[in-house]
Short mmCIF file of C-alpha atoms and ligand atoms in Angstrom, two decimals:
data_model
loop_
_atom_site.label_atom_id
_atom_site.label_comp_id
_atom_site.label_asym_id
_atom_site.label_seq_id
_atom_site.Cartn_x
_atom_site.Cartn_y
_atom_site.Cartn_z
CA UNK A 21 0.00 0.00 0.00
CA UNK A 22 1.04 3.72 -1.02
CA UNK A 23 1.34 5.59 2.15
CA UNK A 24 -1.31 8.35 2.60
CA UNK A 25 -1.83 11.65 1.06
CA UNK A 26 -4.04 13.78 4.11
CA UNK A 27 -4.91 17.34 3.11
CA UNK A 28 -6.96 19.84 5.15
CA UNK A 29 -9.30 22.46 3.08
CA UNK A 30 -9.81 25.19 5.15
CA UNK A 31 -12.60 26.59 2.91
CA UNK A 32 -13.28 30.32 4.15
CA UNK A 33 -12.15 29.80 7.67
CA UNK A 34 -9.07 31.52 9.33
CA UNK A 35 -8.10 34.70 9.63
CA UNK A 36 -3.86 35.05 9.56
CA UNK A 37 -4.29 35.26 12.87
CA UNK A 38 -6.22 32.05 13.51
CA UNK A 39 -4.09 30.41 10.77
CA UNK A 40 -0.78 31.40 13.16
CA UNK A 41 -2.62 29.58 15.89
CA UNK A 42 -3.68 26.47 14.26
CA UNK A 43 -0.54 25.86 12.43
CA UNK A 44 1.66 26.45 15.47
CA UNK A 45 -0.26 23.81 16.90
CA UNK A 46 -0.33 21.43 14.17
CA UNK A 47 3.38 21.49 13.93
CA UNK A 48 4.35 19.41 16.59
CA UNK A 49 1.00 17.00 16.33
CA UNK A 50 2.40 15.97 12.96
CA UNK A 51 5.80 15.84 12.49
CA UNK A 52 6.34 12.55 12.68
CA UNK A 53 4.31 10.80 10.37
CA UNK A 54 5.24 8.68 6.93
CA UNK A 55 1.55 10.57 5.49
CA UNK A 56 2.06 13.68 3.44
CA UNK A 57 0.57 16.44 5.11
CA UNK A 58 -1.33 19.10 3.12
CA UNK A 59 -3.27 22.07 4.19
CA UNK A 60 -5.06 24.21 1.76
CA UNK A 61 -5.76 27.74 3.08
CA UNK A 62 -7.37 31.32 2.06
CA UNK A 63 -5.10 33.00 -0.14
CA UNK A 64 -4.66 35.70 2.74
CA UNK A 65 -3.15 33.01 5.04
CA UNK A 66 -1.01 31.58 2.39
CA UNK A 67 2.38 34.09 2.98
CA UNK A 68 1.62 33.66 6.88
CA UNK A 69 1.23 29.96 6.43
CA UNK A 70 4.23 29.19 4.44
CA UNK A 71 6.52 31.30 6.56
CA UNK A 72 5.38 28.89 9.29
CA UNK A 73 5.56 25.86 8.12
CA UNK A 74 9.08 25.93 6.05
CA UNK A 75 11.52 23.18 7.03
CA UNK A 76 8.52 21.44 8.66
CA UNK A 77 6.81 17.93 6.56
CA UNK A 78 3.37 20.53 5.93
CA UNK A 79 2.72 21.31 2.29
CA UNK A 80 0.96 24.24 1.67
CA UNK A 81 -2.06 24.54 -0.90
CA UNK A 82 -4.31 27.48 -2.25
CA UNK A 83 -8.34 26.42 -3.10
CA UNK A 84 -8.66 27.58 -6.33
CA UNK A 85 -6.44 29.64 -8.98
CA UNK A 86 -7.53 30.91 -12.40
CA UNK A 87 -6.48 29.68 -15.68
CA UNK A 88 -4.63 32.89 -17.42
CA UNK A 89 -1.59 33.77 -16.57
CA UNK A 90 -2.20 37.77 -15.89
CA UNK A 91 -4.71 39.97 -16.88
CA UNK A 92 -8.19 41.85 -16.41
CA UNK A 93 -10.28 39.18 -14.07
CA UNK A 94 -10.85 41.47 -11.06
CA UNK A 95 -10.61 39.42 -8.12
CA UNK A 96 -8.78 36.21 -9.62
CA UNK A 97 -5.15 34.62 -8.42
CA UNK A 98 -3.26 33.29 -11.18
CA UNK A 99 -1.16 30.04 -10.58
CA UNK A 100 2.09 31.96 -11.43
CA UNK A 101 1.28 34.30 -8.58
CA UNK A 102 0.90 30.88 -6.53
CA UNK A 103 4.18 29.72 -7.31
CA UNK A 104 6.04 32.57 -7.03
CA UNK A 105 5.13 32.08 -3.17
CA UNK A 106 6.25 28.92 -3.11
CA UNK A 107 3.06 27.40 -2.74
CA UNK A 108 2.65 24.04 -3.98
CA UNK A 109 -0.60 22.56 -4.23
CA UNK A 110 -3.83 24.06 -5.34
CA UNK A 111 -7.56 22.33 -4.99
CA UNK A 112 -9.20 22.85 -8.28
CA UNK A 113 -13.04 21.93 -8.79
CA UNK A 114 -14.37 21.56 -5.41
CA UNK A 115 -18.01 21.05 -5.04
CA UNK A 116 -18.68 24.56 -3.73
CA UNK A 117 -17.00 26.14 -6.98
CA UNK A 118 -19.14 23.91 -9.11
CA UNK A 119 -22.02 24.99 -7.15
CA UNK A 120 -22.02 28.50 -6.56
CA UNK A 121 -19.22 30.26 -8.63
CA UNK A 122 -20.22 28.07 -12.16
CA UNK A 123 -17.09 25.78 -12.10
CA UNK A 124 -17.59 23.51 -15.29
CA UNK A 125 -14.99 19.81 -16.31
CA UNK A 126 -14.46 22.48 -18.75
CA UNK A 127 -13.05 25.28 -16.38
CA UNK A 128 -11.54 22.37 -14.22
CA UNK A 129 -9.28 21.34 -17.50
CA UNK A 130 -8.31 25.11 -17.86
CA UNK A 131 -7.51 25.64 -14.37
CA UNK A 132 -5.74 21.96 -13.78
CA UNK A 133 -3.49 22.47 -16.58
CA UNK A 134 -2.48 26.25 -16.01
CA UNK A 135 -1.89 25.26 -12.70
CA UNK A 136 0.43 21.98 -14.05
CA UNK A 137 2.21 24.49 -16.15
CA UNK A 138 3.33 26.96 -13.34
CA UNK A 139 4.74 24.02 -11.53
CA UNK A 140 1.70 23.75 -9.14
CA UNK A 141 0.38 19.96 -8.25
CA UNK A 142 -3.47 19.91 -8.58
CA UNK A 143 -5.93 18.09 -6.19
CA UNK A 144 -9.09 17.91 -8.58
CA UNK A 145 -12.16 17.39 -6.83
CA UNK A 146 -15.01 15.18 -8.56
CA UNK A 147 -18.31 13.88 -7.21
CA UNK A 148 -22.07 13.08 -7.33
CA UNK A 149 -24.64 14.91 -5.84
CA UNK A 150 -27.48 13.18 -3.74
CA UNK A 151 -29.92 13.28 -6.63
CA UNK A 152 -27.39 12.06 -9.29
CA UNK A 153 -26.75 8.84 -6.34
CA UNK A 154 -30.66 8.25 -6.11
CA UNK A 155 -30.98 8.06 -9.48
CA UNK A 156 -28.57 5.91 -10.06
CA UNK A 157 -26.26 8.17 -12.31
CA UNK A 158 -23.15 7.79 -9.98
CA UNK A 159 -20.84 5.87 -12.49
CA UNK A 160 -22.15 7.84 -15.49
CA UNK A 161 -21.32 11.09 -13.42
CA UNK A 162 -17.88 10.35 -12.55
CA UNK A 163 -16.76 9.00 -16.11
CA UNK A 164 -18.49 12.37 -17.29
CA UNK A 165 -16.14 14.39 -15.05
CA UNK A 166 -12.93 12.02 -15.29
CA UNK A 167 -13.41 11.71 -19.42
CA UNK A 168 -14.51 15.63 -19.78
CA UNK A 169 -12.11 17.39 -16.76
CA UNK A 170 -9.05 15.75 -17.83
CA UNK A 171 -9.75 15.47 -21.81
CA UNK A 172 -6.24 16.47 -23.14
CA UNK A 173 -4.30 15.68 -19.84
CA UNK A 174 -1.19 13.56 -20.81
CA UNK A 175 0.28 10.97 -18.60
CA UNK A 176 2.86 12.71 -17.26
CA UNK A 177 0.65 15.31 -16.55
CA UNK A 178 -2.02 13.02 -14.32
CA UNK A 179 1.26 11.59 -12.48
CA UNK A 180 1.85 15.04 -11.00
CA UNK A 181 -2.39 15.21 -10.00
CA UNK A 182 -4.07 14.13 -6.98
CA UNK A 183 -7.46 13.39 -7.48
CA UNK A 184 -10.44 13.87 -4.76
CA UNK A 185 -13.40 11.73 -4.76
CA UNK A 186 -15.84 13.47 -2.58
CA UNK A 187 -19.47 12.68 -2.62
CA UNK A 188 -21.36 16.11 -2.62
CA UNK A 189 -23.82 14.83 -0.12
CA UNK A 190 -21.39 13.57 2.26
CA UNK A 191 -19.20 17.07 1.82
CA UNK A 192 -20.20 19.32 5.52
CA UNK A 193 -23.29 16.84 5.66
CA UNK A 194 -21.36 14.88 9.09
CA UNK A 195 -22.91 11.96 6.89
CA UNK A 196 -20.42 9.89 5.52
CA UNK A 197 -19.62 7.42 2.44
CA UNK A 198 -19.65 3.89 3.82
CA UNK A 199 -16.11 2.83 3.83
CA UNK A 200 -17.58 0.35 1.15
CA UNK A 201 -19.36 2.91 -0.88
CA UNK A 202 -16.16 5.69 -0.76
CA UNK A 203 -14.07 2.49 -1.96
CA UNK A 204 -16.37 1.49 -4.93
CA UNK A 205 -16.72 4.44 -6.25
CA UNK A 206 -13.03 5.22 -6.03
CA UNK A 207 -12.41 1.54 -7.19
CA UNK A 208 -14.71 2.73 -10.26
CA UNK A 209 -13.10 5.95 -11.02
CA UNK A 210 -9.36 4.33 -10.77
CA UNK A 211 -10.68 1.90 -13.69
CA UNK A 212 -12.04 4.99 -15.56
CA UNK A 213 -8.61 6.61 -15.78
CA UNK A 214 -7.38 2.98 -16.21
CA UNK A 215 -8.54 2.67 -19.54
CA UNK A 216 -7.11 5.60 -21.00
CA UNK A 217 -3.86 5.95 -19.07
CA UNK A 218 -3.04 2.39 -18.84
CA UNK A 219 -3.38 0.01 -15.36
CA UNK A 220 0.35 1.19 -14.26
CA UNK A 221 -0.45 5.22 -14.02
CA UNK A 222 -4.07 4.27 -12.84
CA UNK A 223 -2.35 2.20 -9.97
CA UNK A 224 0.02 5.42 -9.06
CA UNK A 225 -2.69 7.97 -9.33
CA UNK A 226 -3.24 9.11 -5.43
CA UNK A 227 -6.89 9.27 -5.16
CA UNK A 228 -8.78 10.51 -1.78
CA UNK A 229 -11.77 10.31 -0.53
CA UNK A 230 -13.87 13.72 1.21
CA UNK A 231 -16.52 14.25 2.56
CA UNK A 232 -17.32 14.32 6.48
CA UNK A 233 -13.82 12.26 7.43
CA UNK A 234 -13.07 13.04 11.18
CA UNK A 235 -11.02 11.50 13.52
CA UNK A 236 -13.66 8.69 14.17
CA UNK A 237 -14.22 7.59 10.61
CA UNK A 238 -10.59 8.18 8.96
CA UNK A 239 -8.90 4.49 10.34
CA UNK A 240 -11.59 2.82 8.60
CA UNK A 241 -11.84 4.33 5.27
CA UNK A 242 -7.94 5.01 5.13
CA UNK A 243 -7.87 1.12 5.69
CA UNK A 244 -9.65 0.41 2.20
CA UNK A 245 -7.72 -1.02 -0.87
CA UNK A 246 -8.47 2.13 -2.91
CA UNK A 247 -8.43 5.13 -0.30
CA UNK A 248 -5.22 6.61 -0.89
CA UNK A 249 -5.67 9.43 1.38
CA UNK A 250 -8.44 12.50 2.45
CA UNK A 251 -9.06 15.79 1.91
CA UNK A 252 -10.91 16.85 4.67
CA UNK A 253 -12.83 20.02 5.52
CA UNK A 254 -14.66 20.57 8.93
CA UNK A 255 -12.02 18.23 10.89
CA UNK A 256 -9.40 20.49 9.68
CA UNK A 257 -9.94 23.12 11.41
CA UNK A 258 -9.25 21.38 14.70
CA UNK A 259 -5.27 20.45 15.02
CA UNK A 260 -5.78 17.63 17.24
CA UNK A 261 -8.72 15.99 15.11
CA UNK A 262 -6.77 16.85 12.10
CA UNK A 263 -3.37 14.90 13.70
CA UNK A 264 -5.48 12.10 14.34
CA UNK A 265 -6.67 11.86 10.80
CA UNK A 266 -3.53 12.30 9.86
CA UNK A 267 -2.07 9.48 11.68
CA UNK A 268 -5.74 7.25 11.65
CA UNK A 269 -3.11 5.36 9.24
CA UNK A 270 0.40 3.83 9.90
P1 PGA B 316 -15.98 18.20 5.05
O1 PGA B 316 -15.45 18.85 3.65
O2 PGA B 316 -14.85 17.36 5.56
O3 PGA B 316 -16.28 19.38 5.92
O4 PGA B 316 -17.17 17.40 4.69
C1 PGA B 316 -14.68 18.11 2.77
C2 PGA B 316 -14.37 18.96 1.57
O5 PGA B 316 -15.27 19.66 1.10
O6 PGA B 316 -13.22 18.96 1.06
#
């Protein structure tokens, strides 16, 4: 088994003072762990953030970055601007983008290979809603967004991507995927990318699962054949329930 990949998405929480506080106590509550330890914070925490965390085993993410390098899109980071920081990672497609700020697989491509290209390593959210799940449209939904969000990535490209299957009724919901379900569908989306990228790069690809994982749940889904780490919201926020996600897996 790969070890794990845990990242925390701090969403719109944190201030740079509250970010101070809750990485100065993450510090010592992970440091020694064989996991890679992300956390993905508000672009205003980002300089405070990496400052704090340099020589430590914390990786440092943004949420979101926009596809052109420069330009006239009031209110948009560009991943060059990301870089230049020294940032590292950058969540691209979450839920709540798709949802309320008109994220398409179409802007996800954009922004996921913009973001490649400035040296940046993408964690690319996909997911089904609760309607798309009743209906039985959870496969169909997930090959759409795999086959559509990651159209002309090449191989080397998708070795340098972490994907993040996160069920949008389990995201903030405190209801979780069954270990079984978050494995299936993970199992399902690892044969999607299988088929075009070849059983070897499908095998590498880290793939997490999000989506209401807290320090009770994490041992058991982290445990599953296909769960090759969490991104993790809520539980985040919290340095102790964060360590223990983080170390839910040995
Ligand atoms: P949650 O969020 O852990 O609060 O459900 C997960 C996510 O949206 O990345």
């Amino acid at each position: 088994m790969k070890n794990k990949i845990i990242a925390g998405n701090w969403k719109m929480n944190k201030t740079r003072l509250q970010a101070e506080q809750l990485i100065t106590q993450l510090i010592p509550l992970v440091q020694d762990t064989a996991n890679t330890v992300i956390v993905c914070v508000p672009f205003t925490d980002l300089q405070t953030v990496l400052a704090l965390t340099k020589g430590t085993n914390i990786h440092v993410g943004a949420q979101n970055c926009h596809w052109k390098e420069s330009g006239a899109y009031t209110g948009e980071i560009s991943p060059a601007m990301l870089a230049e920081l020294g940032v590292e990672y950058v969540v691209i497609g979450h839920s709540e983008r798709r949802t309320y700020f008109g994220e398409t697989d179409q802007t996800v491509l954009l922004r996921t290979k913009a973001a490649l290209a400035a040296g940046l390593k993408p964690i690319v959210c996909i997911g089904e809603t609760l309607a798309e799940r009743n209906d039985g449209l959870t496969e169909q939904v997930l090959t759409r967004q795999v086959t559509e969000g990651f159209k002309d990535i090449t191989a080397d490209e998708l070795s340098r991507i972490i994907v993040a299957y996160e069920p949008v009724w389990a995201i903030g919901t405190g209801v979780t995927a069954t270990d079984d379900q978050a494995n299936d569908a993970i199992a399902f989306v690892r044969g999607v990318f299988a088929r075009k990228y070849g059983a070897q790069a499908a095998d590498a690809l880290y793939i997490q699962y999000g989506g209401s994982m807290n320090d009770a749940n994490a041992a058991g889904l982290l445990a599953m054949s296909d769960i090759d780490g969490g991104l993790i919201g809520g539980a985040s926020l919290v340095a102790d329930k964060f360590a223990a996600i983080v170390h839910a897996s040995k």
